[in-house]
Amino acid sequence: MRVLITGGTGFIGRHLAASLLRQEVVVRLMGRSFAPVADLLAAGALPVPGDLRDAAAVDRACAGVDLVCHVGAFSAPWGRRADFLAINLAGTAHVVAACRRHAVQRLVMISSPVVIFANEDMHEADESWPYPQRFCSPYALSKKLAEDLVRNATDLPSVILRPKAVFGPGDQAMLPRLIAAARSGRLPCIGDGMNRVDLTYITNVVQAIELAMVATPAVGRTYTITNGEHVLLWEVLRDVFRRVGIRKPLRRRPLKMMLALAGLLELHASLSGREPVLTRYSVNILARTQTYTIAAAQRDLGYRPCVDVAAGIEATLAAMGAG
Ligand SMILES: NC(=O)c1ccc[n+]([C@@H]2O[C@H](COP(=O)([O-])OP(=O)(O)OC[C@H]3O[C@@H](n4cnc5c(N)ncnc54)[C@H](OP(=O)(O)O)[C@@H]3O)[C@@H](O)[C@H]2O)c1
């Protein structure tokens, strides 16, 4: 099988590529910066430099492959709406068009449960959960619109996966940023500290993607992917902080106050053009309960998360030289 991974130079794409290479799949990696994937190139992955905003580059990348895993995206708590739409929406349109043109057998698109997050607590959400009236961030809006494009391309066999809060070795976004914020004393415990969330260890995400590449009942469907454990977010974070040597206890701050502060910081950022240290989106993500059911993925994909949160944290800290 010949597989193109857009975003093959990023966190999830790199882990997926490594796993597929071990199974002797022919792997193409699309991205812009190949420095982080020297090991994968040495192992036989083929680099396809290109920008998702460039339709011709995407078209070339998709020529001659059997399957496309569309992992690449601009995923950030802050950024210009135009950039989110250009990379995540127009980029996905280019991927869909190229898959059709080259008769790719299946497209697996990585979306996010953030598309249904309405800045409120959510319990045991499944894939029928409605999109909110107002999206919680431009990133969420762009991913929802990209989902629509993929879902509406009914002549192209596709599967949409929504992994929640992915962590593991090589992640630069989630745990490393929270650890840095806690170390510098900038991270309070927001709200009552009792919110439960689902996290997803990277190996489990890779398993889900590989299942989605082949499972017959999955075509045309959307699946939430998590570890299937509803953990107390702040308990997990406190444990991580303690293990990386952060001794100072987190101060507690009310959610309302933090939302007001983040709103002010966003206003300042929109004037200065510099990313705020906190956004209302990040505050809500850290303070709200967000739990999901993975029953559909278990039923249709045969998905069985094989690394639990505790073991995943262990492996992540070990890779960071901590713990
Ligand atoms: N990590 C999570 O917790 C999480 C949760 C839910 C969903 N997701 C989704 O999973 C996917 C991958 O996330 P990740 O954590 O692996 O992100 P990441 O580490 O930031 O990787 C993003 C990838 O997208 C590529 N990319 C970004 N802009 C591009 C552009 N204009 N043209 C070409 N490539 C571009 C990057 O390539 P270069 O760096 O080479 O430019 C990189 O390979 C995304 O679709 C994200 O929305 C992630």
Short mmCIF file of C-alpha atoms and ligand atoms in Angstrom, two decimals:
data_model
loop_
_atom_site.label_atom_id
_atom_site.label_comp_id
_atom_site.label_asym_id
_atom_site.label_seq_id
_atom_site.Cartn_x
_atom_site.Cartn_y
_atom_site.Cartn_z
CA MET A 1 0.00 0.00 0.00
CA ARG A 2 1.20 3.53 -0.81
CA VAL A 3 0.08 6.12 1.74
CA LEU A 4 0.41 9.90 1.76
CA ILE A 5 0.41 11.53 5.20
CA THR A 6 -0.22 15.27 5.07
CA GLY A 7 1.22 16.75 8.23
CA GLY A 8 3.71 13.88 8.11
CA THR A 9 6.29 16.13 9.75
CA GLY A 10 4.09 16.86 12.81
CA PHE A 11 3.51 15.04 16.07
CA ILE A 12 0.73 12.64 15.04
CA GLY A 13 1.95 12.29 11.44
CA ARG A 14 5.44 11.24 12.56
CA HIS A 15 4.14 8.52 14.87
CA LEU A 16 1.79 7.25 12.18
CA ALA A 17 4.58 7.20 9.60
CA ALA A 18 6.91 5.29 11.92
CA SER A 19 4.26 2.66 12.53
CA LEU A 20 3.38 2.28 8.83
CA LEU A 21 7.06 2.03 7.87
CA ARG A 22 7.46 -0.83 10.37
CA GLN A 23 4.68 -2.60 8.44
CA GLU A 24 6.53 -2.01 5.15
CA VAL A 25 3.95 0.41 3.79
CA VAL A 26 5.30 2.90 1.24
CA VAL A 27 4.96 6.24 3.04
CA ARG A 28 5.03 9.76 1.63
CA LEU A 29 5.26 12.65 4.06
CA MET A 30 3.88 16.03 3.10
CA GLY A 31 5.00 19.03 5.13
CA ARG A 32 7.16 22.11 4.98
CA SER A 33 9.96 21.42 7.43
CA PHE A 34 11.61 18.01 7.29
CA ALA A 35 14.22 18.50 10.01
CA PRO A 36 12.11 16.62 12.62
CA VAL A 37 11.76 13.55 10.39
CA ALA A 38 15.35 12.74 9.45
CA ASP A 39 14.96 9.33 11.11
CA LEU A 40 11.83 8.56 9.07
CA LEU A 41 13.51 9.59 5.81
CA ALA A 42 16.45 7.37 6.72
CA ALA A 43 13.93 4.55 7.28
CA GLY A 44 12.55 5.01 3.76
CA ALA A 45 9.78 7.62 4.01
CA LEU A 46 9.57 9.83 0.94
CA PRO A 47 9.47 13.60 1.53
CA VAL A 48 6.96 15.66 -0.44
CA PRO A 49 7.62 19.29 0.43
CA GLY A 50 4.57 21.45 -0.10
CA ASP A 51 2.04 23.76 1.42
CA LEU A 52 -1.57 22.68 1.90
CA ARG A 53 -2.62 26.08 0.53
CA ASP A 54 -1.01 25.19 -2.79
CA ALA A 55 -3.51 23.11 -4.79
CA ALA A 56 -0.90 22.00 -7.33
CA ALA A 57 1.47 20.82 -4.59
CA VAL A 58 -1.31 18.83 -2.92
CA ASP A 59 -2.29 17.36 -6.27
CA ARG A 60 1.26 16.20 -6.95
CA ALA A 61 1.52 14.69 -3.47
CA CYS A 62 -1.65 12.64 -3.96
CA ALA A 63 -0.74 11.28 -7.40
CA GLY A 64 -0.14 7.55 -7.34
CA VAL A 65 -1.08 6.79 -3.74
CA ASP A 66 -3.73 4.32 -2.59
CA LEU A 67 -4.69 6.12 0.56
CA VAL A 68 -4.37 9.59 2.06
CA CYS A 69 -4.23 10.35 5.78
CA HIS A 70 -4.96 14.05 6.01
CA VAL A 71 -3.31 14.92 9.31
CA GLY A 72 -1.81 18.32 8.47
CA ALA A 73 -3.44 21.41 9.91
CA PHE A 74 -2.80 24.73 11.55
CA SER A 75 -3.79 23.84 15.08
CA ALA A 76 -3.29 26.53 17.69
CA PRO A 77 -5.26 28.33 20.40
CA TRP A 78 -4.56 31.67 18.71
CA GLY A 79 -4.07 32.82 15.15
CA ARG A 80 -5.64 34.67 12.27
CA ARG A 81 -9.01 33.33 11.18
CA ALA A 82 -7.89 33.73 7.55
CA ASP A 83 -4.92 31.43 8.19
CA PHE A 84 -7.07 28.76 9.85
CA LEU A 85 -9.46 28.84 6.91
CA ALA A 86 -6.72 28.89 4.27
CA ILE A 87 -4.79 25.94 5.71
CA ASN A 88 -7.53 23.84 7.31
CA LEU A 89 -10.50 24.50 5.04
CA ALA A 90 -8.99 25.38 1.64
CA GLY A 91 -6.19 22.87 2.34
CA THR A 92 -8.75 20.13 2.92
CA ALA A 93 -10.58 21.18 -0.25
CA HIS A 94 -7.33 20.68 -2.14
CA VAL A 95 -6.86 17.26 -0.56
CA VAL A 96 -10.41 16.19 -1.43
CA ALA A 97 -10.04 17.41 -5.03
CA ALA A 98 -6.70 15.65 -5.45
CA CYS A 99 -8.04 12.39 -3.96
CA ARG A 100 -10.92 12.47 -6.44
CA ARG A 101 -8.67 13.31 -9.38
CA HIS A 102 -6.28 10.46 -8.60
CA ALA A 103 -9.00 7.99 -7.59
CA VAL A 104 -7.52 7.51 -4.14
CA GLN A 105 -9.22 4.55 -2.47
CA ARG A 106 -9.75 6.13 0.91
CA LEU A 107 -9.23 9.42 2.73
CA VAL A 108 -8.80 9.39 6.50
CA MET A 109 -9.15 12.90 7.88
CA ILE A 110 -8.05 13.91 11.36
CA SER A 111 -10.46 16.36 12.87
CA SER A 112 -11.01 17.15 16.55
CA PRO A 113 -13.78 16.93 19.18
CA VAL A 114 -13.28 20.67 19.55
CA VAL A 115 -15.78 21.03 16.69
CA ILE A 116 -18.60 20.22 19.14
CA PHE A 117 -17.22 22.09 22.14
CA ALA A 118 -19.49 24.98 23.13
CA ASN A 119 -17.42 26.28 26.07
CA GLU A 120 -19.64 24.27 28.40
CA ASP A 121 -19.30 21.03 30.32
CA MET A 122 -20.07 18.00 28.18
CA HIS A 123 -20.58 14.47 29.46
CA GLU A 124 -20.30 11.24 27.44
CA ALA A 125 -20.65 13.07 24.13
CA ASP A 126 -21.08 10.86 21.10
CA GLU A 127 -20.81 11.57 17.39
CA SER A 128 -24.46 12.69 17.17
CA TRP A 129 -23.72 15.62 19.50
CA PRO A 130 -24.69 18.78 17.57
CA TYR A 131 -22.27 21.43 16.42
CA PRO A 132 -22.58 24.58 18.56
CA GLN A 133 -24.24 27.79 17.38
CA ARG A 134 -20.98 29.59 18.02
CA PHE A 135 -17.63 27.86 17.58
CA CYS A 136 -15.22 28.15 20.46
CA SER A 137 -12.30 29.28 18.25
CA PRO A 138 -11.44 29.95 14.60
CA TYR A 139 -9.55 26.65 14.69
CA ALA A 140 -12.74 24.80 15.70
CA LEU A 141 -14.74 26.53 12.97
CA SER A 142 -12.15 25.67 10.33
CA LYS A 143 -12.10 22.00 11.37
CA LYS A 144 -15.91 21.81 11.29
CA LEU A 145 -16.03 23.29 7.79
CA ALA A 146 -13.31 20.88 6.70
CA GLU A 147 -15.35 17.98 8.12
CA ASP A 148 -18.31 19.15 6.02
CA LEU A 149 -16.20 19.11 2.87
CA VAL A 150 -15.03 15.57 3.48
CA ARG A 151 -18.49 14.31 4.52
CA ASN A 152 -20.17 15.89 1.49
CA ALA A 153 -17.72 14.33 -0.97
CA THR A 154 -19.86 11.20 -1.08
CA ASP A 155 -18.08 9.78 -4.14
CA LEU A 156 -14.83 9.61 -2.15
CA PRO A 157 -14.63 6.86 0.51
CA SER A 158 -13.61 8.69 3.66
CA VAL A 159 -13.44 8.38 7.43
CA ILE A 160 -13.22 11.27 9.89
CA LEU A 161 -11.51 10.74 13.24
CA ARG A 162 -11.72 13.16 16.15
CA PRO A 163 -8.93 12.34 18.62
CA LYS A 164 -9.14 14.27 21.90
CA ALA A 165 -6.12 15.89 23.57
CA VAL A 166 -3.34 13.73 22.16
CA PHE A 167 -0.18 13.35 24.22
CA GLY A 168 3.00 11.34 24.01
CA PRO A 169 6.68 11.54 23.15
CA GLY A 170 7.35 14.26 20.59
CA ASP A 171 4.33 16.39 21.47
CA GLN A 172 5.34 20.04 21.62
CA ALA A 173 1.90 21.47 22.29
CA MET A 174 0.07 20.06 25.25
CA LEU A 175 2.14 18.80 28.21
CA PRO A 176 5.34 20.76 27.41
CA ARG A 177 3.43 24.04 27.26
CA LEU A 178 1.52 23.33 30.47
CA ILE A 179 4.72 22.29 32.24
CA ALA A 180 6.46 25.50 31.10
CA ALA A 181 3.49 27.61 32.26
CA ALA A 182 3.38 25.87 35.65
CA ARG A 183 7.15 26.17 36.10
CA SER A 184 7.03 29.92 35.52
CA GLY A 185 4.12 30.27 37.98
CA ARG A 186 1.74 31.42 35.22
CA LEU A 187 -0.66 28.49 35.45
CA PRO A 188 -3.35 28.53 38.14
CA CYS A 189 -5.82 25.73 38.68
CA ILE A 190 -8.87 27.13 36.90
CA GLY A 191 -12.32 26.53 38.37
CA ASP A 192 -13.01 23.90 41.03
CA GLY A 193 -10.31 21.56 39.72
CA MET A 194 -12.80 18.68 39.55
CA ASN A 195 -13.41 18.67 35.77
CA ARG A 196 -12.98 15.34 34.07
CA VAL A 197 -11.55 15.05 30.57
CA ASP A 198 -10.56 12.35 28.15
CA LEU A 199 -6.98 12.26 26.93
CA THR A 200 -5.56 10.11 24.16
CA TYR A 201 -2.15 8.50 24.09
CA ILE A 202 -0.44 8.76 20.72
CA THR A 203 -0.11 5.00 20.19
CA ASN A 204 -3.88 4.67 20.55
CA VAL A 205 -4.45 7.41 17.97
CA VAL A 206 -2.15 5.63 15.53
CA GLN A 207 -4.06 2.39 16.15
CA ALA A 208 -7.35 4.17 15.38
CA ILE A 209 -6.00 5.69 12.16
CA GLU A 210 -4.67 2.35 10.96
CA LEU A 211 -8.02 0.71 11.68
CA ALA A 212 -9.85 3.52 9.89
CA MET A 213 -7.66 2.94 6.83
CA VAL A 214 -9.17 -0.52 6.32
CA ALA A 215 -12.41 -0.99 8.30
CA THR A 216 -15.32 -1.40 5.89
CA PRO A 217 -18.17 -0.14 8.12
CA ALA A 218 -16.21 3.04 8.81
CA VAL A 219 -16.63 4.57 5.35
CA GLY A 220 -18.65 7.78 5.44
CA ARG A 221 -18.58 7.95 9.23
CA THR A 222 -17.07 10.06 11.99
CA TYR A 223 -15.50 8.67 15.17
CA THR A 224 -14.38 10.18 18.44
CA ILE A 225 -11.10 8.70 19.62
CA THR A 226 -9.96 8.86 23.25
CA ASN A 227 -8.32 6.62 25.80
CA GLY A 228 -11.80 5.82 27.11
CA GLU A 229 -10.82 7.00 30.63
CA HIS A 230 -12.46 10.03 32.21
CA VAL A 231 -9.63 11.44 34.29
CA LEU A 232 -9.57 14.41 36.67
CA LEU A 233 -7.50 16.80 34.56
CA TRP A 234 -5.96 18.76 37.42
CA GLU A 235 -5.08 15.59 39.34
CA VAL A 236 -3.17 14.31 36.30
CA LEU A 237 -1.48 17.68 35.79
CA ARG A 238 -0.49 18.03 39.47
CA ASP A 239 1.07 14.57 39.30
CA VAL A 240 2.99 15.48 36.13
CA PHE A 241 4.19 18.79 37.61
CA ARG A 242 5.36 17.07 40.79
CA ARG A 243 7.26 14.50 38.77
CA VAL A 244 9.07 17.10 36.70
CA GLY A 245 10.17 18.82 39.90
CA ILE A 246 7.65 21.67 40.19
CA ARG A 247 7.12 21.94 43.93
CA LYS A 248 5.01 25.10 44.18
CA PRO A 249 1.31 24.27 44.56
CA LEU A 250 -1.00 25.74 41.91
CA ARG A 251 -3.04 28.72 43.02
CA ARG A 252 -6.77 28.34 42.48
CA ARG A 253 -8.63 30.90 40.37
CA PRO A 254 -12.34 31.13 39.57
CA LEU A 255 -13.32 30.34 36.01
CA LYS A 256 -15.22 33.61 35.53
CA MET A 257 -12.24 35.64 36.60
CA MET A 258 -9.91 33.75 34.26
CA LEU A 259 -12.31 34.18 31.35
CA ALA A 260 -12.42 37.92 31.96
CA LEU A 261 -8.63 38.08 32.16
CA ALA A 262 -8.23 36.02 28.98
CA GLY A 263 -10.69 38.32 27.20
CA LEU A 264 -8.55 41.33 28.12
CA LEU A 265 -5.37 39.56 27.05
CA GLU A 266 -6.98 38.68 23.72
CA LEU A 267 -7.99 42.30 23.20
CA HIS A 268 -4.45 43.42 23.89
CA ALA A 269 -3.12 40.72 21.57
CA SER A 270 -5.39 41.79 18.74
CA LEU A 271 -3.92 45.29 19.02
CA SER A 272 -0.31 44.24 19.50
CA GLY A 273 -0.40 41.28 17.11
CA ARG A 274 1.40 39.12 19.70
CA GLU A 275 -0.06 35.83 20.92
CA PRO A 276 -1.66 36.17 24.37
CA VAL A 277 -0.40 33.88 27.14
CA LEU A 278 -4.00 32.83 27.71
CA THR A 279 -7.16 32.70 25.57
CA ARG A 280 -10.78 32.14 26.56
CA TYR A 281 -10.62 28.97 24.48
CA SER A 282 -7.67 27.62 26.52
CA VAL A 283 -9.36 28.61 29.79
CA ASN A 284 -12.52 26.71 28.85
CA ILE A 285 -10.58 23.69 27.61
CA LEU A 286 -8.73 23.54 30.94
CA ALA A 287 -11.73 24.15 33.18
CA ARG A 288 -14.69 22.31 31.62
CA THR A 289 -15.59 18.67 31.83
CA GLN A 290 -15.24 17.07 28.40
CA THR A 291 -15.91 13.36 28.33
CA TYR A 292 -16.86 11.24 25.34
CA THR A 293 -17.98 7.77 24.44
CA ILE A 294 -15.83 5.75 22.07
CA ALA A 295 -18.48 3.04 21.60
CA ALA A 296 -18.80 3.72 17.86
CA ALA A 297 -15.06 3.37 17.24
CA GLN A 298 -14.98 0.20 19.34
CA ARG A 299 -17.92 -1.26 17.40
CA ASP A 300 -17.02 -0.30 13.81
CA LEU A 301 -13.24 -0.04 13.90
CA GLY A 302 -12.48 -2.61 16.57
CA TYR A 303 -10.61 0.16 18.38
CA ARG A 304 -9.18 -0.92 21.74
CA PRO A 305 -6.94 1.68 23.40
CA CYS A 306 -3.95 -0.34 24.51
CA VAL A 307 -1.92 2.21 26.50
CA ASP A 308 -3.71 3.74 29.49
CA VAL A 309 -3.22 7.33 30.66
CA ALA A 310 -0.88 6.38 33.51
CA ALA A 311 1.42 4.34 31.24
CA GLY A 312 1.21 7.05 28.57
CA ILE A 313 2.28 9.75 31.03
CA GLU A 314 5.12 7.48 32.17
CA ALA A 315 6.38 7.06 28.59
CA THR A 316 5.96 10.76 27.81
CA LEU A 317 7.91 11.88 30.86
CA ALA A 318 10.61 9.30 30.17
CA ALA A 319 10.99 10.66 26.62
CA MET A 320 11.31 14.16 28.08
CA GLY A 321 14.05 12.92 30.37
CA ALA A 322 11.84 13.45 33.40
CA GLY A 323 9.82 11.24 35.71
N1 LIG B 1 -2.44 17.03 19.04
C1 LIG B 1 -3.70 17.00 19.47
O1 LIG B 1 -3.98 16.98 20.68
C2 LIG B 1 -4.83 16.96 18.48
C3 LIG B 1 -6.14 16.78 18.98
C4 LIG B 1 -7.19 16.74 18.07
C5 LIG B 1 -6.94 16.85 16.72
N2 LIG B 1 -5.68 17.05 16.28
C6 LIG B 1 -5.47 17.16 14.83
O2 LIG B 1 -4.44 16.26 14.47
C7 LIG B 1 -3.71 16.78 13.40
C8 LIG B 1 -2.23 16.78 13.68
O3 LIG B 1 -1.97 17.42 14.90
P1 LIG B 1 -0.49 17.46 15.49
O4 LIG B 1 -0.66 17.50 16.97
O5 LIG B 1 0.34 16.40 14.88
O6 LIG B 1 -0.03 18.89 15.00
P2 LIG B 1 1.44 19.43 14.67
O7 LIG B 1 2.47 18.69 15.43
O8 LIG B 1 1.32 20.91 14.86
O9 LIG B 1 1.61 19.10 13.13
C9 LIG B 1 0.94 19.81 12.16
C10 LIG B 1 1.36 19.30 10.83
O10 LIG B 1 0.65 20.03 9.83
C11 LIG B 1 1.59 20.55 8.91
N3 LIG B 1 1.16 21.83 8.38
C12 LIG B 1 0.70 22.90 9.07
N4 LIG B 1 0.45 23.91 8.22
C13 LIG B 1 0.76 23.46 6.99
C14 LIG B 1 0.69 24.02 5.70
N5 LIG B 1 0.27 25.27 5.50
N6 LIG B 1 1.08 23.28 4.65
C15 LIG B 1 1.55 22.02 4.83
N7 LIG B 1 1.59 21.42 6.02
C16 LIG B 1 1.22 22.14 7.09
C17 LIG B 1 2.88 20.72 9.68
O11 LIG B 1 3.94 20.69 8.75
P3 LIG B 1 5.28 21.58 8.92
O12 LIG B 1 5.53 21.68 10.40
O13 LIG B 1 6.33 20.80 8.19
O14 LIG B 1 4.94 22.87 8.31
C18 LIG B 1 2.86 19.49 10.54
O15 LIG B 1 3.33 18.38 9.84
C19 LIG B 1 -4.29 18.15 13.10
O16 LIG B 1 -5.21 18.01 12.05
C20 LIG B 1 -5.00 18.53 14.37
O17 LIG B 1 -6.09 19.38 14.09
C21 LIG B 1 -4.61 17.11 17.12
#
